[in-house]
Coordinates of C-alpha atoms in Angstrom, one line a residue:
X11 CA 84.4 3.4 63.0
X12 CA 82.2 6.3 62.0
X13 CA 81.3 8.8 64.5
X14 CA 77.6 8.6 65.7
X15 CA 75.9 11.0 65.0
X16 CA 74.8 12.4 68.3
X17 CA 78.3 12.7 69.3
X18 CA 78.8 14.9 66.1
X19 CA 75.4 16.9 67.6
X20 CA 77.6 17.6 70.6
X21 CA 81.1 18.6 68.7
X22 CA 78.9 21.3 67.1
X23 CA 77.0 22.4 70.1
X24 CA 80.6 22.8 71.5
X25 CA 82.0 24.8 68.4
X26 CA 78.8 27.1 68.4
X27 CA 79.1 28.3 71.9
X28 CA 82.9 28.5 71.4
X29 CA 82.8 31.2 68.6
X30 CA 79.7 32.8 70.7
X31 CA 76.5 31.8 69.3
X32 CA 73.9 30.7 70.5
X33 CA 72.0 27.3 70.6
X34 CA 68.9 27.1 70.9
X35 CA 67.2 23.3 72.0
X36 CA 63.3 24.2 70.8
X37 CA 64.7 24.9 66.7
X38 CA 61.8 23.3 65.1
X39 CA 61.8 20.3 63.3
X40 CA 61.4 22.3 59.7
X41 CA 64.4 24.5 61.0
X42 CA 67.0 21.8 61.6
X43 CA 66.2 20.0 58.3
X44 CA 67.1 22.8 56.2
X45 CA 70.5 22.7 58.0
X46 CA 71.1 19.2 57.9
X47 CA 74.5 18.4 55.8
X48 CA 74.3 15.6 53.0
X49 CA 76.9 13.9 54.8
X50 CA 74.8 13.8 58.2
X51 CA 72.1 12.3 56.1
X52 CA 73.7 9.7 54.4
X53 CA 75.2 8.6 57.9
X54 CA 71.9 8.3 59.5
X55 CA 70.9 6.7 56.5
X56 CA 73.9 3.9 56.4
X57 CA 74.7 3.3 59.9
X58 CA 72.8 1.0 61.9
X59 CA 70.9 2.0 64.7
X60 CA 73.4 -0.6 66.9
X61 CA 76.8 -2.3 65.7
X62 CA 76.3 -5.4 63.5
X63 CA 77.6 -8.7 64.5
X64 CA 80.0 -10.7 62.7
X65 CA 77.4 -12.6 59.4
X66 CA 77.2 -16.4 60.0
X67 CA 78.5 -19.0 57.3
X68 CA 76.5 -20.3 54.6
X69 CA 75.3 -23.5 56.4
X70 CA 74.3 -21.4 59.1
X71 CA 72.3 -18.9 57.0
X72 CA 70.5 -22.3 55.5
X73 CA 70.1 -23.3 59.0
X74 CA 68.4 -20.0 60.1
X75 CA 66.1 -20.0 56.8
X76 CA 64.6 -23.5 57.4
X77 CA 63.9 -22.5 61.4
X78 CA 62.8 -19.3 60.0
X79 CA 59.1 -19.7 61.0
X80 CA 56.3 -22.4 61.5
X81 CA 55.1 -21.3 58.1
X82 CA 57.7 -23.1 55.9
X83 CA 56.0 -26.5 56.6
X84 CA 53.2 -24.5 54.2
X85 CA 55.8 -24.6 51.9
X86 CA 54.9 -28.3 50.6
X87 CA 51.9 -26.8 48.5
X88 CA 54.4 -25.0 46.2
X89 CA 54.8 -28.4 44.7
X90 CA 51.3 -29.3 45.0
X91 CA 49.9 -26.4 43.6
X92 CA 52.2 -26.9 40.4
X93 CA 51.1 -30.1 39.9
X94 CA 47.4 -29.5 40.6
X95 CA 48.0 -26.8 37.9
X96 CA 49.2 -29.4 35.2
X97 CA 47.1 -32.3 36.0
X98 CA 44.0 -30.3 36.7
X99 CA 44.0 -26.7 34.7
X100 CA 40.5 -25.4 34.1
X101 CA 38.5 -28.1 36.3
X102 CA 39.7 -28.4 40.0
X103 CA 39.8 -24.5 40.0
X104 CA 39.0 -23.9 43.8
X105 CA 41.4 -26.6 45.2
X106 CA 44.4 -24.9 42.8
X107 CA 43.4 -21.1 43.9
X108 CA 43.6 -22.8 48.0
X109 CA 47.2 -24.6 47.3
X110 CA 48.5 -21.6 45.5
X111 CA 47.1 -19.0 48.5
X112 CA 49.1 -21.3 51.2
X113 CA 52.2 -21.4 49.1
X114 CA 52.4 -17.9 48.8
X115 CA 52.4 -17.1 52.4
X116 CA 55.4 -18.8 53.1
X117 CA 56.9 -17.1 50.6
X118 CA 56.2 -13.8 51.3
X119 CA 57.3 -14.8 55.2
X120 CA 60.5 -15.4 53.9
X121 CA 60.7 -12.4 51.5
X122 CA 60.2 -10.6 55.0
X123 CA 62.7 -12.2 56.5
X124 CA 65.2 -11.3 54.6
X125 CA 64.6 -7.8 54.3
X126 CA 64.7 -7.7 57.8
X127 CA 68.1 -9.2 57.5
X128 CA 68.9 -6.4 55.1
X129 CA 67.1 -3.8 57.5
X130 CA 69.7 -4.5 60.0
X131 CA 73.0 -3.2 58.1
X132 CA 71.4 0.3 57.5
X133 CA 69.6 3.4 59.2
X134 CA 66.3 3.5 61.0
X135 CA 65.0 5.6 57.8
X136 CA 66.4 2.9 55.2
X137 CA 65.2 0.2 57.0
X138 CA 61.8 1.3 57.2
X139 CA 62.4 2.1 53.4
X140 CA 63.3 -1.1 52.8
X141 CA 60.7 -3.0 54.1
X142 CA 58.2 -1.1 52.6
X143 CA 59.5 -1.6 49.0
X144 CA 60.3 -5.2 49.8
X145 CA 57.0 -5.8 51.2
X146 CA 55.3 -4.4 48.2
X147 CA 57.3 -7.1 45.9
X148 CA 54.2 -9.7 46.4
X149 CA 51.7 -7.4 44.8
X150 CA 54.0 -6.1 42.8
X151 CA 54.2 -9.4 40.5
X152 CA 50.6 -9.9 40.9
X153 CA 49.6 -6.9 39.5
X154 CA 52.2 -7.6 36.6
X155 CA 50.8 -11.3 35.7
X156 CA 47.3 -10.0 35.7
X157 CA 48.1 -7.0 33.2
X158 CA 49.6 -9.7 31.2
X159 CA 46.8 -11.9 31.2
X160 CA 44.5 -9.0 30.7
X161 CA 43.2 -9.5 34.5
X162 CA 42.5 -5.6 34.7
X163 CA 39.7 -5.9 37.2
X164 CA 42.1 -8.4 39.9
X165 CA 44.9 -5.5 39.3
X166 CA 42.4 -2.7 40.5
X167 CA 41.0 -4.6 43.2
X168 CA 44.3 -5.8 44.7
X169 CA 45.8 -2.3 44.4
X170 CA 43.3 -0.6 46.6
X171 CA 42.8 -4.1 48.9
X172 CA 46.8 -3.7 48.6
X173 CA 46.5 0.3 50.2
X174 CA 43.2 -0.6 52.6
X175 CA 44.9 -3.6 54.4
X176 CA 48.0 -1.6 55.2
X177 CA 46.1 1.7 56.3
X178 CA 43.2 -0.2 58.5
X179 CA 44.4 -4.1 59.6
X180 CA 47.8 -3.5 60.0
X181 CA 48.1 -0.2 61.4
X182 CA 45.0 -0.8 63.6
X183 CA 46.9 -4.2 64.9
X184 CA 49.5 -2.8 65.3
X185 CA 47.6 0.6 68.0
X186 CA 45.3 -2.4 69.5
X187 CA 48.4 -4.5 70.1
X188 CA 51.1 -1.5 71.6
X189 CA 47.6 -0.1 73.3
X190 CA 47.6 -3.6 75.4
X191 CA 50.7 -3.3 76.7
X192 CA 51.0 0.8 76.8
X193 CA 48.6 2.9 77.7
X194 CA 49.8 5.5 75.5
X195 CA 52.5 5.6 72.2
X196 CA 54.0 8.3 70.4
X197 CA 55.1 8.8 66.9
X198 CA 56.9 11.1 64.7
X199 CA 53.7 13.6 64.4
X200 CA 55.3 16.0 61.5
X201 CA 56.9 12.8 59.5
X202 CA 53.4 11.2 59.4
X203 CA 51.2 14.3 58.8
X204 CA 53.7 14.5 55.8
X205 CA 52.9 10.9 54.4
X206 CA 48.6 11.8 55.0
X207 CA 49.4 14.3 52.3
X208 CA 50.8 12.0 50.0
X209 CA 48.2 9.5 50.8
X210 CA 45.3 12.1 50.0
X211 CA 47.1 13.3 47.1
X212 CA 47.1 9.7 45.8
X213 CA 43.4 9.4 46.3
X214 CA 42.7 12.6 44.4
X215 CA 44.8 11.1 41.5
X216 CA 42.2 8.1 41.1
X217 CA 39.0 10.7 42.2
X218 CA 39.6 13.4 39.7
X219 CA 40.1 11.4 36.4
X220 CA 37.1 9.2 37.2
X221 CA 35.1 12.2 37.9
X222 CA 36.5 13.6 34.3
X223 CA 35.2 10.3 32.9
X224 CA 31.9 10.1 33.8
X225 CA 31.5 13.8 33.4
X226 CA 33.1 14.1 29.7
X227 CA 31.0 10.5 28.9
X228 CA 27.5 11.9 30.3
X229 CA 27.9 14.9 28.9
X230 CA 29.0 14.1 25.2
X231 CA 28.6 11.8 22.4
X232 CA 31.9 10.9 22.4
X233 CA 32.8 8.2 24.9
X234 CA 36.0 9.7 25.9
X235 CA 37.8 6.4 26.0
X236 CA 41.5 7.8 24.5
X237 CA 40.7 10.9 26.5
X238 CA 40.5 9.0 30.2
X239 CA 43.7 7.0 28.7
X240 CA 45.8 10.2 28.1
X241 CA 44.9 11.4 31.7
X242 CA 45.6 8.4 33.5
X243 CA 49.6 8.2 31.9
X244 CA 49.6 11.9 32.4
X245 CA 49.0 11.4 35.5
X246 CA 50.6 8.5 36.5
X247 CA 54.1 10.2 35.3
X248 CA 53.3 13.0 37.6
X249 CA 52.5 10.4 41.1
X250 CA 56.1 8.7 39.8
X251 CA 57.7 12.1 39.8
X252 CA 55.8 12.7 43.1
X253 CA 57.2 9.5 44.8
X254 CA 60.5 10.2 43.8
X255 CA 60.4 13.4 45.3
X256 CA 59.0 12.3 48.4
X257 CA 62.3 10.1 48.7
X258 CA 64.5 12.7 48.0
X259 CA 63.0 14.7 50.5
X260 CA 63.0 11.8 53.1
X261 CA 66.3 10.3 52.7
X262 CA 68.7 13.5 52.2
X263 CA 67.2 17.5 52.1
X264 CA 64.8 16.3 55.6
X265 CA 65.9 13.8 57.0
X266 CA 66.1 14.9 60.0
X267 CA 62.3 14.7 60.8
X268 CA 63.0 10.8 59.9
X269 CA 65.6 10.7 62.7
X270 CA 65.2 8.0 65.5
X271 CA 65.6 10.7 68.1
X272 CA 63.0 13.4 67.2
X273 CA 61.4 16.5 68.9
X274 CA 58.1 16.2 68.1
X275 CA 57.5 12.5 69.0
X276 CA 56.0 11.7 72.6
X277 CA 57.4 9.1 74.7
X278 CA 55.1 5.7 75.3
X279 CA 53.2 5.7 78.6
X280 CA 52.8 2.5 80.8
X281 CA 49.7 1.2 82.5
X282 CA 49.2 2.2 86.6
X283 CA 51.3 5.4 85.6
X284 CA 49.4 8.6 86.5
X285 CA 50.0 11.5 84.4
X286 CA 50.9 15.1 86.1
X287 CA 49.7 18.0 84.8
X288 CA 52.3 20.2 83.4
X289 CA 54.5 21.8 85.5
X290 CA 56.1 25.9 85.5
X291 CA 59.5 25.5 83.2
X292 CA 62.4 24.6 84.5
X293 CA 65.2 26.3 83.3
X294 CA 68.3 24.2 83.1
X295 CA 71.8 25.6 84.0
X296 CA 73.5 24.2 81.0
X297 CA 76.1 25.7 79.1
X298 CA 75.2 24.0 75.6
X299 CA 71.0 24.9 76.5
X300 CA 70.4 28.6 76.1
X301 CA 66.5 28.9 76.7
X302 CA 63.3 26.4 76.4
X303 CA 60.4 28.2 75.4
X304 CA 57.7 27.6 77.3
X305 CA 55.9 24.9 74.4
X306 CA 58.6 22.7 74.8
X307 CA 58.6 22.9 78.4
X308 CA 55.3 22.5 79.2
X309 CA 55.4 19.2 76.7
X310 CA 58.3 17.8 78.5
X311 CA 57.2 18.9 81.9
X312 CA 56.0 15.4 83.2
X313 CA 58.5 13.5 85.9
X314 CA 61.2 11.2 84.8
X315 CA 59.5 8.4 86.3
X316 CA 56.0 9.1 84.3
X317 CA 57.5 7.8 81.1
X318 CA 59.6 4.4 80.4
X319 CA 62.3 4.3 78.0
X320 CA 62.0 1.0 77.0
X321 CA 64.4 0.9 74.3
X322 CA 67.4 1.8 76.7
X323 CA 67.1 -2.2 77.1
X324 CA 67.3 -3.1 73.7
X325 CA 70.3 -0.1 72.8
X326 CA 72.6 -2.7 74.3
X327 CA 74.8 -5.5 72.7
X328 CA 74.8 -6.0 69.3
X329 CA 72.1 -7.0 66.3
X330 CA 73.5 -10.2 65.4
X331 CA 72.8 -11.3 62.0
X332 CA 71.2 -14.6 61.2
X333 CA 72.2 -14.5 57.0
X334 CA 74.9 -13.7 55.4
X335 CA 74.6 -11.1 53.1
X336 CA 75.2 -13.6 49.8
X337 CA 72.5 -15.6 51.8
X338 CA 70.5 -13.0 51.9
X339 CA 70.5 -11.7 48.2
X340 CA 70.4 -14.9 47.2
X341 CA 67.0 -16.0 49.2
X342 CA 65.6 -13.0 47.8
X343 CA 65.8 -14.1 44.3
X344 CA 65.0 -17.6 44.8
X345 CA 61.7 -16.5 46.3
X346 CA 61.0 -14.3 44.1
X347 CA 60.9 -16.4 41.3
X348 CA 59.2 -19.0 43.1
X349 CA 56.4 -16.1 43.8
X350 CA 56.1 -15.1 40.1
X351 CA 55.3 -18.8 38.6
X352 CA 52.9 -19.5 42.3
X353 CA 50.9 -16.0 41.6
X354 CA 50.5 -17.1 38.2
X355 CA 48.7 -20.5 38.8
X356 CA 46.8 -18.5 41.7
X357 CA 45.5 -15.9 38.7
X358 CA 45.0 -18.5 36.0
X359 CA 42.4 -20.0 38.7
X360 CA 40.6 -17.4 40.1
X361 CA 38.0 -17.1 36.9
X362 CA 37.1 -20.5 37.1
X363 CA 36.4 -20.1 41.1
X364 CA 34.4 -17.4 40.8
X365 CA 32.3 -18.8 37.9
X366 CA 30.0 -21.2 39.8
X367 CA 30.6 -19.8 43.4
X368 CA 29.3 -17.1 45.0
X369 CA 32.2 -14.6 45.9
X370 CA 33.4 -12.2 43.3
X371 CA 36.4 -10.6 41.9
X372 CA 36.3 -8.0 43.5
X373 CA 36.2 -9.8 47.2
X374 CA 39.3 -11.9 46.6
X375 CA 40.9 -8.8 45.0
X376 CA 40.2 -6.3 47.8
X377 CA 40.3 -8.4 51.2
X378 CA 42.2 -12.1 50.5
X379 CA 44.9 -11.5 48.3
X380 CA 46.1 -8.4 50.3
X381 CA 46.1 -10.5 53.2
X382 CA 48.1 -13.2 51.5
X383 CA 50.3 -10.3 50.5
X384 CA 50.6 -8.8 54.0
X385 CA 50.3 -11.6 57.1
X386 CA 54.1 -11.9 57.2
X387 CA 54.7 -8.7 57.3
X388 CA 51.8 -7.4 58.9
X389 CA 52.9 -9.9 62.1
X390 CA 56.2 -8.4 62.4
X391 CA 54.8 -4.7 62.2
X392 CA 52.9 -5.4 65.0
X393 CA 55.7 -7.7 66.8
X394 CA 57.7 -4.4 66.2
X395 CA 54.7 -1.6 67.8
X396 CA 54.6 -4.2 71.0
X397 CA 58.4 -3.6 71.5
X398 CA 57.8 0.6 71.5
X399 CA 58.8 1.2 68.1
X400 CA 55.7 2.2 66.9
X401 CA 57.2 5.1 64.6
X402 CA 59.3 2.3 62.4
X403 CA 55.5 0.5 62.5
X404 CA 53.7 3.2 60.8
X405 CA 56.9 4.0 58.8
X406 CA 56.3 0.6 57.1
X407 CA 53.0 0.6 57.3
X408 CA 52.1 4.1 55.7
X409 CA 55.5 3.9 54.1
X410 CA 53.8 0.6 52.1
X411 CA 50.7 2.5 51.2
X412 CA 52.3 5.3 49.9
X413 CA 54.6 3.1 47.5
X414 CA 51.3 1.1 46.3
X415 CA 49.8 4.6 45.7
X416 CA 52.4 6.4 44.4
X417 CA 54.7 4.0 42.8
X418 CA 53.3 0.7 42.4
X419 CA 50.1 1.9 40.5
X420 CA 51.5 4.8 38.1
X421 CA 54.2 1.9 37.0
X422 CA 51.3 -0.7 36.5
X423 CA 49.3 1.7 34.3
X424 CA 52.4 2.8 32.2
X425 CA 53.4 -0.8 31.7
X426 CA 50.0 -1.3 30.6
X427 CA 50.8 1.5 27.7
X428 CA 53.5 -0.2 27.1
X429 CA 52.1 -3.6 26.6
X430 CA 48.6 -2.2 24.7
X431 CA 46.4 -3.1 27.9
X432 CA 44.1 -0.1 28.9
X433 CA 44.5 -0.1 32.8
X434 CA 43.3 3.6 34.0
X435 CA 43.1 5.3 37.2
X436 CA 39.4 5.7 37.9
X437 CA 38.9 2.3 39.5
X438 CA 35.4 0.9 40.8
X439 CA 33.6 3.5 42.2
X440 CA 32.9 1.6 45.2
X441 CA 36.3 0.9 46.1
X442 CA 37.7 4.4 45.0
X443 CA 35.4 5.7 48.0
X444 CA 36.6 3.1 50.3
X445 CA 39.9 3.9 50.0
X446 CA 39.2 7.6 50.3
X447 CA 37.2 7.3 53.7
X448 CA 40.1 4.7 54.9
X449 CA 42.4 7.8 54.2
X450 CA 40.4 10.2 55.7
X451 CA 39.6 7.8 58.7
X452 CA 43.3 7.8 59.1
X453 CA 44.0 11.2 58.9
X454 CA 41.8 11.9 61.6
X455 CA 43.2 8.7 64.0
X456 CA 47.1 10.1 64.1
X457 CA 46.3 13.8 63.9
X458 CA 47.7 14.2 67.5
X459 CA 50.9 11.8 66.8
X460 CA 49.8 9.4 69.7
X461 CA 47.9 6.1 69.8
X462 CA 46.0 3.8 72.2
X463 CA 44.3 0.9 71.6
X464 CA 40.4 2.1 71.0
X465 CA 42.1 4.0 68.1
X466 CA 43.0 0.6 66.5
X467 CA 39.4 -0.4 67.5
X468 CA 38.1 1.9 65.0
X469 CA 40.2 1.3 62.6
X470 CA 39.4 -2.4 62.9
X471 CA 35.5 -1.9 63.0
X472 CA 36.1 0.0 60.1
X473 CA 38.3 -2.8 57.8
X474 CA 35.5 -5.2 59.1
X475 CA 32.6 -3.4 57.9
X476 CA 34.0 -3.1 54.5
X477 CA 34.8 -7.1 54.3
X478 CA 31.1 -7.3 54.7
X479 CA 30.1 -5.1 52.4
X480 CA 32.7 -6.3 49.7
X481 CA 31.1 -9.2 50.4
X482 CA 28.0 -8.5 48.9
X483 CA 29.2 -6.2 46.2
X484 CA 28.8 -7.4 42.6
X485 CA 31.3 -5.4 41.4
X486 CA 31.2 -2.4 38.4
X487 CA 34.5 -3.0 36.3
X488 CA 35.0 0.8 34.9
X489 CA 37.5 -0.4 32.4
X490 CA 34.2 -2.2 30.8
X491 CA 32.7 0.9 29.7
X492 CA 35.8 1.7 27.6
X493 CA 35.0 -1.6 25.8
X494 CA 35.4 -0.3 22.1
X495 CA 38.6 0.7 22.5
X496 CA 39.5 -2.6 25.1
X497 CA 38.9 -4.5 21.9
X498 CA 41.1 -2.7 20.0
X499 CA 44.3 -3.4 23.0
X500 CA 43.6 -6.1 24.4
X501 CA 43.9 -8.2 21.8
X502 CA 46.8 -6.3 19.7
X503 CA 49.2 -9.0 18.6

């Protein structure tokens, strides 16, 4: 079995002070990730944060899927919505786009149950990696039918719907929901000041373009159509090269700061618990501790009985797995599939139902598909945030919206070069600002690295006040204005 890694902490603690140097508890964060070995990493990546059970047969597995959730009894419009497609393509519009939405959020339930079957064979870090990309896979394929049916408007829309749901409904569910039960809960504060720079960085990659555009077009004759096309792929490589980066750096050179034990995250506070004002330092008489500077002291001066570790509870036993992992591989790519050919009907119907009703592209792009993308998941980051693992919460959560930002959109608008369809960065004005005040909104929420529930209040006021105003937005489709050269793509045989 492979040695743990805090028990390798200790062996080196031990060999330190046998050759005479000195250990010091308060290295920063920034500190012990330089010094972290590649083979450290890849164990905290690999090994489970508790010993896997034995996997179940395959009857089992089929077993677990079907008692999976409530939601698979939605499952019965899959067939419905196929045959609603064929029979009535074009003239029962509304009823095809409602059968498709409820098909797909089974689907995307199950998609998250089996990631969270995959989530429990590997590392805290992986795991949280995992479900992120996993979770992404829905909007993933929707954004990949609508560049193929030249939907460029549904794939801006749902990209930034996509980034708003995960930054303002889930994460704010998930502080209201942990803020009923605690009355205070900590996070990795350096990890997720790391992941507001990449979310701000991603915002500036749609900003500056779009400001480029409108400046070069206002300015000039020419309507810089090819120009704004060159910057978006330039760009876009760059975000890819960024994201990739971003993994390197989280899942070997620092990942440390990702680690499930970490300095710089403050334990969860109960209800009826008063908190002490800091007392002097103590200092400890242990032969491994040299000193504790007085920072770390006075952040760790409370009393043992102030703060409840309530995952000693859960640390015991094993995670039994309910799939196997053929199961598991396999349900993945059975959904899948079954996602792609659903999302499809769902796209094909969405012109038609937003001809003669009043609700616009841009609503079901930014607020309902997102939410079809994300309720499954979305319940069991909260469900996860209630049980004190609030960091793996915003790891998904954040974690999602940075692959969106980062990943999922650069790829789009290469794939877009790639098949002659002119998707650029600058989006709708409208919702480019909205997704830079979401960012900056949430910036300024985990600044501190703690949450309580009137922090998920805001956030949630916030989400709800742009559903209203989406609402009643009409929409300005920026990839219109490059219409002479749209002709030219768009319909390239």
């Amino acid at each position: 079995m492979t040695t743990p890694p805090t028990t390798k902490r200790s062996a080196t603690f031990r060999n330190r002070k046998a050759t005479g140097d000195t250990v010091n508890r308060t290295t920063s964060p920034r500190q012990t990730g330089r010094s972290f070995s590649l083979a450290r990493a890849v164990i905290m990546i690999l090994q489970p944060e508790k010993e896997v059970g034995s996997s179940p047969g395959v009857w089992q597995s089929l077993r677990s899927i079907l008692l999976a959730s409530w939601l698979n009894l939605l499952l019965l419009f899959i067939p419905v919505s196929w045959a609603l497609h064929f029979a009535f393509a074009g003239e029962k519009d509304t009823i095809i786009f409602v059968c498709s939405f409820l098909a797909i959020i089974p689907l995307a339930k199950l998609l998250a149950f089996a990631t969270d079957e995959l989530s429990l064979r590997v590392g805290k870090t992986l795991a949280g990696l995992l479900n992120a990309s996993l979770g992404n896979t829905v909007e993933l394929i929707v954004a990949i039918i609508s560049l193929q049916k030249c939907e460029l408007q549904i794939i801006q829309s749902s990209l930034v719907g996509s980034i708003l749901n995960n930054l303002l409904l889930v994460v704010d569910m998930s502080f209201f929901a942990g803020g009923i039960k605690f009355q205070e809960q900590g996070f990795a504060q350096l990890a997720t000041q790391l992941n507001s720079s990449l979310l701000a960085i991603s915002v500036i990659a749609v900003l500056l373009p779009a400001a480029l555009h409108f400046s070069v077009v206002n300015g000039t004759e020419n309507d810089g159509t090819f120009d704004i096309l060159s910057v978006s792929y330039g760009t876009s490589i760059i975000l890819l090269f960024l994201y990739f980066s971003s993994l390197v750096f989280q899942l070997f050179s620092h990942a440390s700061l990702y680690a499930d034990e970490n300095e710089d995250t403050s334990k969860s506070t109960r209800y009826g618990v008063k908190k002490h004002k800091a007392e002097p330092p103590i200092e400890l008489q242990t032969p491994n501790i040299s000193t504790v500077s007085s920072e770390t002291s006075t952040a760790v001066a409370h009393r043992p009985e102030d703060n409840y570790d309530v995952k000693n509870s859960s640390e015991e036993g094993k995670n039994q797995p309910r799939l196997s992992v053929r199961v598991t591989v396999g349900l993945l790519t059975v959904v899948t599939v079954l996602v792609g050919v659903t999302v499809e009907w769902l796209v094909d119907s969405i012109d038609g139902m937003t001809r003669n009703r009043h609700i616009s592209k841009e609503f079901i792009g930014v607020i309902i598909l997102p939410i079809v993308c994300r309720t499954p998941d979305g319940v069991t980051i909260v469900t996860t945030s209630v049980k004190d693992e609030l960091d793996l919460s915003m790891s998904i959560a954040v974690g999602s919206s940075i692959q969106i930002a980062l990943s999922v959109t650069p790829f789009i608008v290469l794939l877009g070069w790639i098949m002659g369809k002119p998707l650029t960065l600058p989006f709708d004005p409208y919702e480019s600002v909205s997704m830079f005040l979401a960012v900056l909104t949430v910036n300024c929420v985990v600044l501190d690295g703690k949450a309580n529930w009137l922090e998920g209040m805001i956030l949630m006021c916030l989400y709800a006040i742009l559903c209203v105003t989406f609402w009643f937005y009409p929409g300005i489709f920026c990839t219109v204005l490059h219409f002479p050269f749209f002709k030219q793509l768009s319909f390239r045989k």
